[in-house]
mmCIF file of C-alpha atoms in Angstrom:
data_model
loop_
_atom_site.group_PDB
_atom_site.id
_atom_site.type_symbol
_atom_site.label_atom_id
_atom_site.label_comp_id
_atom_site.label_asym_id
_atom_site.label_seq_id
_atom_site.Cartn_x
_atom_site.Cartn_y
_atom_site.Cartn_z
ATOM 1 C CA UNK A 5 -20.120 12.863 1.723
ATOM 2 C CA UNK A 6 -23.576 13.415 1.514
ATOM 3 C CA UNK A 7 -26.492 12.077 3.837
ATOM 4 C CA UNK A 8 -27.764 9.523 0.394
ATOM 5 C CA UNK A 9 -26.201 6.469 -0.622
ATOM 6 C CA UNK A 10 -25.574 7.805 -4.785
ATOM 7 C CA UNK A 11 -23.623 10.782 -2.069
ATOM 8 C CA UNK A 12 -21.282 8.645 -0.387
ATOM 9 C CA UNK A 13 -20.398 6.137 -3.459
ATOM 10 C CA UNK A 14 -20.049 9.099 -6.029
ATOM 11 C CA UNK A 15 -17.529 10.061 -2.776
ATOM 12 C CA UNK A 16 -16.186 7.584 -2.400
ATOM 13 C CA UNK A 17 -15.058 6.672 -6.245
ATOM 14 C CA UNK A 18 -14.135 10.164 -6.930
ATOM 15 C CA UNK A 19 -11.819 9.802 -4.689
ATOM 16 C CA UNK A 20 -9.268 7.958 -7.519
ATOM 17 C CA UNK A 21 -11.851 5.776 -9.834
ATOM 18 C CA UNK A 22 -9.171 3.329 -11.067
ATOM 19 C CA UNK A 23 -8.650 2.227 -7.147
ATOM 20 C CA UNK A 24 -10.071 -1.558 -6.723
ATOM 21 C CA UNK A 25 -13.484 -0.675 -4.854
ATOM 22 C CA UNK A 26 -15.026 -4.145 -4.693
ATOM 23 C CA UNK A 27 -13.123 -7.302 -4.526
ATOM 24 C CA UNK A 28 -15.298 -10.142 -4.369
ATOM 25 C CA UNK A 29 -14.749 -13.412 -2.876
ATOM 26 C CA UNK A 30 -16.610 -16.238 -3.497
ATOM 27 C CA UNK A 31 -14.751 -19.180 -1.427
ATOM 28 C CA UNK A 32 -17.296 -22.525 -2.641
ATOM 29 C CA UNK A 33 -16.122 -21.320 -5.985
ATOM 30 C CA UNK A 34 -13.114 -20.363 -5.672
ATOM 31 C CA UNK A 35 -13.720 -16.742 -7.835
ATOM 32 C CA UNK A 36 -12.232 -13.593 -7.544
ATOM 33 C CA UNK A 37 -13.573 -10.536 -8.946
ATOM 34 C CA UNK A 38 -11.947 -7.665 -8.870
ATOM 35 C CA UNK A 39 -14.176 -3.613 -10.287
ATOM 36 C CA UNK A 40 -12.476 -0.529 -9.630
ATOM 37 C CA UNK A 41 -14.792 2.670 -8.970
ATOM 38 C CA UNK A 42 -15.255 3.349 -12.522
ATOM 39 C CA UNK A 43 -16.459 0.407 -13.233
ATOM 40 C CA UNK A 44 -18.988 -0.436 -10.803
ATOM 41 C CA UNK A 45 -19.960 3.135 -11.251
ATOM 42 C CA UNK A 46 -20.873 2.389 -15.498
ATOM 43 C CA UNK A 47 -22.527 -0.698 -13.823
ATOM 44 C CA UNK A 48 -24.343 1.911 -11.179
ATOM 45 C CA UNK A 49 -25.381 4.076 -14.280
ATOM 46 C CA UNK A 50 -26.139 1.127 -16.925
ATOM 47 C CA UNK A 51 -28.762 -0.319 -13.947
ATOM 48 C CA UNK A 52 -30.518 3.458 -13.519
ATOM 49 C CA UNK A 53 -31.102 3.814 -16.730
ATOM 50 C CA UNK A 54 -32.504 0.948 -17.940
ATOM 51 C CA UNK A 55 -34.900 0.541 -14.717
ATOM 52 C CA UNK A 56 -36.182 4.536 -16.470
ATOM 53 C CA UNK A 57 -35.295 4.433 -19.832
ATOM 54 C CA UNK A 58 -35.862 0.174 -20.719
ATOM 55 C CA UNK A 59 -39.006 0.312 -17.643
ATOM 56 C CA UNK A 60 -39.510 4.020 -17.320
ATOM 57 C CA UNK A 61 -39.408 4.405 -13.331
ATOM 58 C CA UNK A 62 -38.859 6.671 -11.107
ATOM 59 C CA UNK A 63 -38.750 8.391 -7.955
ATOM 60 C CA UNK A 64 -41.332 7.082 -5.850
ATOM 61 C CA UNK A 65 -41.240 3.162 -7.447
ATOM 62 C CA UNK A 66 -40.371 0.181 -5.957
ATOM 63 C CA UNK A 67 -38.191 -1.951 -7.345
ATOM 64 C CA UNK A 68 -37.717 -6.079 -5.235
ATOM 65 C CA UNK A 69 -34.508 -7.351 -5.083
ATOM 66 C CA UNK A 70 -34.142 -11.259 -3.992
ATOM 67 C CA UNK A 71 -30.419 -11.534 -4.423
ATOM 68 C CA UNK A 72 -27.847 -12.240 -2.523
ATOM 69 C CA UNK A 73 -24.765 -10.754 -1.533
ATOM 70 C CA UNK A 74 -23.280 -10.062 -4.830
ATOM 71 C CA UNK A 75 -20.849 -7.305 -7.200
ATOM 72 C CA UNK A 76 -23.552 -7.345 -9.304
ATOM 73 C CA UNK A 77 -25.998 -7.137 -6.214
ATOM 74 C CA UNK A 78 -24.126 -3.923 -5.244
ATOM 75 C CA UNK A 79 -24.573 -2.741 -8.502
ATOM 76 C CA UNK A 80 -28.608 -3.320 -8.847
ATOM 77 C CA UNK A 81 -29.327 -1.707 -5.538
ATOM 78 C CA UNK A 82 -26.728 1.490 -6.344
ATOM 79 C CA UNK A 83 -28.378 1.438 -9.608
ATOM 80 C CA UNK A 84 -32.153 2.179 -8.121
ATOM 81 C CA UNK A 85 -30.836 4.167 -5.277
ATOM 82 C CA UNK A 86 -29.643 6.610 -8.395
ATOM 83 C CA UNK A 87 -32.747 6.273 -10.300
ATOM 84 C CA UNK A 88 -34.771 7.658 -7.566
ATOM 85 C CA UNK A 89 -36.390 3.903 -6.443
ATOM 86 C CA UNK A 90 -37.234 3.043 -2.838
ATOM 87 C CA UNK A 91 -35.565 -0.627 -2.943
ATOM 88 C CA UNK A 92 -37.146 -3.674 -0.249
ATOM 89 C CA UNK A 93 -34.288 -5.800 -0.017
ATOM 90 C CA UNK A 94 -34.657 -10.640 0.072
ATOM 91 C CA UNK A 95 -38.187 -10.542 0.772
ATOM 92 C CA UNK A 96 -39.450 -13.443 -0.001
ATOM 93 C CA UNK A 97 -42.273 -12.348 -3.459
ATOM 94 C CA UNK A 98 -42.509 -9.139 -4.700
ATOM 95 C CA UNK A 99 -45.784 -7.789 -3.928
ATOM 96 C CA UNK A 100 -46.639 -4.201 -4.819
ATOM 97 C CA UNK A 101 -43.744 -3.877 -6.317
ATOM 98 C CA UNK A 102 -42.358 -1.953 -9.990
ATOM 99 C CA UNK A 103 -39.290 -4.236 -11.381
ATOM 100 C CA UNK A 104 -37.310 -7.582 -9.185
ATOM 101 C CA UNK A 105 -34.197 -8.340 -9.532
ATOM 102 C CA UNK A 106 -33.930 -12.196 -8.504
ATOM 103 C CA UNK A 107 -31.760 -15.220 -8.724
ATOM 104 C CA UNK A 108 -32.279 -17.568 -10.640
ATOM 105 C CA UNK A 109 -32.859 -19.736 -7.381
ATOM 106 C CA UNK A 110 -35.519 -17.170 -6.279
ATOM 107 C CA UNK A 111 -37.029 -16.762 -9.812
ATOM 108 C CA UNK A 112 -37.824 -20.287 -10.069
ATOM 109 C CA UNK A 113 -40.206 -20.211 -6.797
ATOM 110 C CA UNK A 114 -42.986 -19.152 -9.214
ATOM 111 C CA UNK A 115 -44.635 -15.849 -7.230
ATOM 112 C CA UNK A 116 -46.582 -13.685 -9.060
ATOM 113 C CA UNK A 117 -44.644 -10.281 -9.908
ATOM 114 C CA UNK A 118 -44.172 -7.021 -11.872
ATOM 115 C CA UNK A 119 -44.136 -7.341 -15.453
ATOM 116 C CA UNK A 120 -40.539 -5.497 -14.988
ATOM 117 C CA UNK A 121 -38.359 -8.753 -13.651
ATOM 118 C CA UNK A 122 -34.732 -9.326 -14.614
ATOM 119 C CA UNK A 123 -32.361 -12.371 -13.536
ATOM 120 C CA UNK A 124 -28.913 -13.057 -12.409
ATOM 121 C CA UNK A 125 -27.039 -16.324 -12.922
ATOM 122 C CA UNK A 126 -24.156 -14.507 -11.170
ATOM 123 C CA UNK A 127 -22.214 -15.669 -13.560
ATOM 124 C CA UNK A 128 -18.055 -14.959 -13.053
ATOM 125 C CA UNK A 129 -16.846 -11.846 -15.355
ATOM 126 C CA UNK A 130 -20.354 -10.703 -14.978
ATOM 127 C CA UNK A 131 -21.571 -13.599 -17.964
ATOM 128 C CA UNK A 132 -24.806 -13.744 -19.782
ATOM 129 C CA UNK A 133 -27.187 -16.353 -17.609
ATOM 130 C CA UNK A 134 -26.267 -19.801 -19.825
ATOM 131 C CA UNK A 135 -29.248 -21.751 -20.653
ATOM 132 C CA UNK A 136 -32.323 -20.943 -20.728
ATOM 133 C CA UNK A 137 -34.244 -17.847 -18.798
ATOM 134 C CA UNK A 138 -37.309 -18.477 -16.583
ATOM 135 C CA UNK A 139 -40.753 -17.407 -18.606
ATOM 136 C CA UNK A 140 -42.057 -14.160 -17.977
ATOM 137 C CA UNK A 141 -37.857 -12.953 -17.364
ATOM 138 C CA UNK A 142 -35.338 -11.076 -18.744
ATOM 139 C CA UNK A 143 -31.767 -11.491 -18.213
ATOM 140 C CA UNK A 144 -30.612 -9.044 -16.322
ATOM 141 C CA UNK A 145 -26.710 -9.344 -17.825
ATOM 142 C CA UNK A 146 -28.505 -8.898 -21.470
ATOM 143 C CA UNK A 147 -30.281 -6.480 -20.696
ATOM 144 C CA UNK A 148 -28.617 -3.473 -19.400
ATOM 145 C CA UNK A 149 -25.083 -3.793 -21.143
ATOM 146 C CA UNK A 150 -27.324 -1.981 -23.654
ATOM 147 C CA UNK A 151 -27.541 0.503 -22.100
ATOM 148 C CA UNK A 152 -25.143 4.336 -21.248
ATOM 149 C CA UNK A 153 -22.905 4.066 -19.076
ATOM 150 C CA UNK A 154 -23.330 6.961 -17.946
ATOM 151 C CA UNK A 155 -26.628 8.448 -15.574
ATOM 152 C CA UNK A 156 -28.153 12.123 -17.085
ATOM 153 C CA UNK A 157 -30.536 11.673 -14.428
ATOM 154 C CA UNK A 158 -31.476 13.612 -11.262
ATOM 155 C CA UNK A 159 -29.495 13.553 -8.246
ATOM 156 C CA UNK A 160 -30.757 10.217 -7.047
ATOM 157 C CA UNK A 161 -31.588 8.731 -3.391
ATOM 158 C CA UNK A 162 -33.952 10.806 -1.486
ATOM 159 C CA UNK A 163 -35.571 8.530 0.675
ATOM 160 C CA UNK A 164 -32.133 6.500 1.382
ATOM 161 C CA UNK A 165 -30.607 8.999 4.601
ATOM 162 C CA UNK A 166 -31.996 6.570 7.135
ATOM 163 C CA UNK A 167 -29.640 3.701 5.728
ATOM 164 C CA UNK A 168 -27.076 5.988 5.802
ATOM 165 C CA UNK A 169 -28.198 7.585 9.452
ATOM 166 C CA UNK A 170 -28.013 3.293 10.396
ATOM 167 C CA UNK A 171 -24.898 2.834 8.387
ATOM 168 C CA UNK A 172 -22.875 5.645 10.119
ATOM 169 C CA UNK A 173 -24.059 3.641 13.664
ATOM 170 C CA UNK A 174 -21.400 1.314 12.985
ATOM 171 C CA UNK A 175 -18.807 3.324 13.281
ATOM 172 C CA UNK A 176 -16.764 1.081 10.926
ATOM 173 C CA UNK A 177 -13.510 2.109 10.076
ATOM 174 C CA UNK A 178 -12.487 3.704 6.470
ATOM 175 C CA UNK A 179 -9.164 2.471 4.249
ATOM 176 C CA UNK A 180 -10.374 -1.073 2.392
ATOM 177 C CA UNK A 181 -13.128 -3.488 4.691
ATOM 178 C CA UNK A 182 -13.488 -7.180 4.365
ATOM 179 C CA UNK A 183 -16.354 -7.757 4.912
ATOM 180 C CA UNK A 184 -17.917 -11.846 5.794
ATOM 181 C CA UNK A 185 -21.454 -11.885 4.119
ATOM 182 C CA UNK A 186 -21.979 -14.802 6.111
ATOM 183 C CA UNK A 187 -22.370 -12.555 9.051
ATOM 184 C CA UNK A 188 -23.103 -10.217 7.546
ATOM 185 C CA UNK A 189 -25.690 -10.428 4.753
ATOM 186 C CA UNK A 190 -27.950 -7.298 4.832
ATOM 187 C CA UNK A 191 -26.415 -4.413 2.928
ATOM 188 C CA UNK A 192 -26.346 -1.320 5.104
ATOM 189 C CA UNK A 193 -23.384 -3.934 6.592
ATOM 190 C CA UNK A 194 -21.441 -5.278 3.556
ATOM 191 C CA UNK A 195 -23.063 -2.318 1.338
ATOM 192 C CA UNK A 196 -23.575 0.981 2.681
ATOM 193 C CA UNK A 197 -21.085 0.645 5.946
ATOM 194 C CA UNK A 198 -18.560 1.159 3.995
ATOM 195 C CA UNK A 199 -19.784 3.407 2.129
ATOM 196 C CA UNK A 200 -20.860 5.893 4.677
ATOM 197 C CA UNK A 201 -16.673 4.935 6.133
ATOM 198 C CA UNK A 202 -14.968 6.417 3.125
ATOM 199 C CA UNK A 203 -13.837 2.965 2.779
ATOM 200 C CA UNK A 204 -13.810 -0.095 -0.177
ATOM 201 C CA UNK A 205 -15.116 -3.339 0.364
ATOM 202 C CA UNK A 206 -13.409 -7.152 0.155
ATOM 203 C CA UNK A 207 -16.706 -8.973 0.137
ATOM 204 C CA UNK A 208 -15.968 -12.497 0.712
ATOM 205 C CA UNK A 209 -19.763 -15.130 0.863
ATOM 206 C CA UNK A 210 -19.095 -18.352 1.640
ATOM 207 C CA UNK A 211 -16.462 -17.607 3.442
ATOM 208 C CA UNK A 212 -14.007 -19.843 4.948
ATOM 209 C CA UNK A 213 -12.614 -19.212 7.905
ATOM 210 C CA UNK A 214 -9.541 -19.854 8.439
ATOM 211 C CA UNK A 215 -9.151 -18.041 4.969
ATOM 212 C CA UNK A 216 -9.892 -14.946 6.149
ATOM 213 C CA UNK A 217 -6.798 -13.609 8.692
ATOM 214 C CA UNK A 218 -4.761 -13.736 5.273
ATOM 215 C CA UNK A 219 -7.382 -12.776 2.561
ATOM 216 C CA UNK A 220 -7.261 -9.861 4.951
ATOM 217 C CA UNK A 221 -3.699 -9.436 4.822
ATOM 218 C CA UNK A 222 -3.181 -9.860 1.438
ATOM 219 C CA UNK A 223 -5.994 -7.425 0.558
ATOM 220 C CA UNK A 224 -4.596 -4.784 2.781
ATOM 221 C CA UNK A 225 -8.043 -4.551 4.891
ATOM 222 C CA UNK A 226 -9.721 -4.486 7.824
ATOM 223 C CA UNK A 227 -12.209 -7.379 8.668
ATOM 224 C CA UNK A 228 -15.125 -6.194 10.742
#
């Protein structure tokens, strides 16, 4: 399946793009969003095209991702790696980065950052932000929708081999995996680990522990 994150993603999705790849639960809001491999791949390609064509970035540039575990976070991380960018995740500032993606709460901290900055409302159904966008920021959802569903650039992912090695060391099973993001907030655990195992993902945030066993059974997933 390859040793880079984009090649792992392509391998899992390529088996059957119509199958659910990432199912997202938020127990705080009751949201359930399910994305097939093809749908998430479209978001990944749009993000890569935004970074390359919209921001003029490429291999060696740095994306700062200040977002919680979320299906849109998966699209941004995979899109950045696909475009060949390096990624810093969850750091308090975006110092030294070339592009930044942040939640509204993180964007409102007022920390200085790069010229290209995208804020996410993380609304259900991938809707654009409601209300105003902070000064100096653009709405990721509104912007990324303008870009193509296919990324024609060269294969990215160089430099992600160490992340893949860390993910494989977790020894996760294949199939379908339920990941509680409260216990596993690191993308190596909730995103790259399942990819390295060839698995699809059920991502649970703000999890009610009492709901997790039933959710795993309903989704046909193994809880990790």
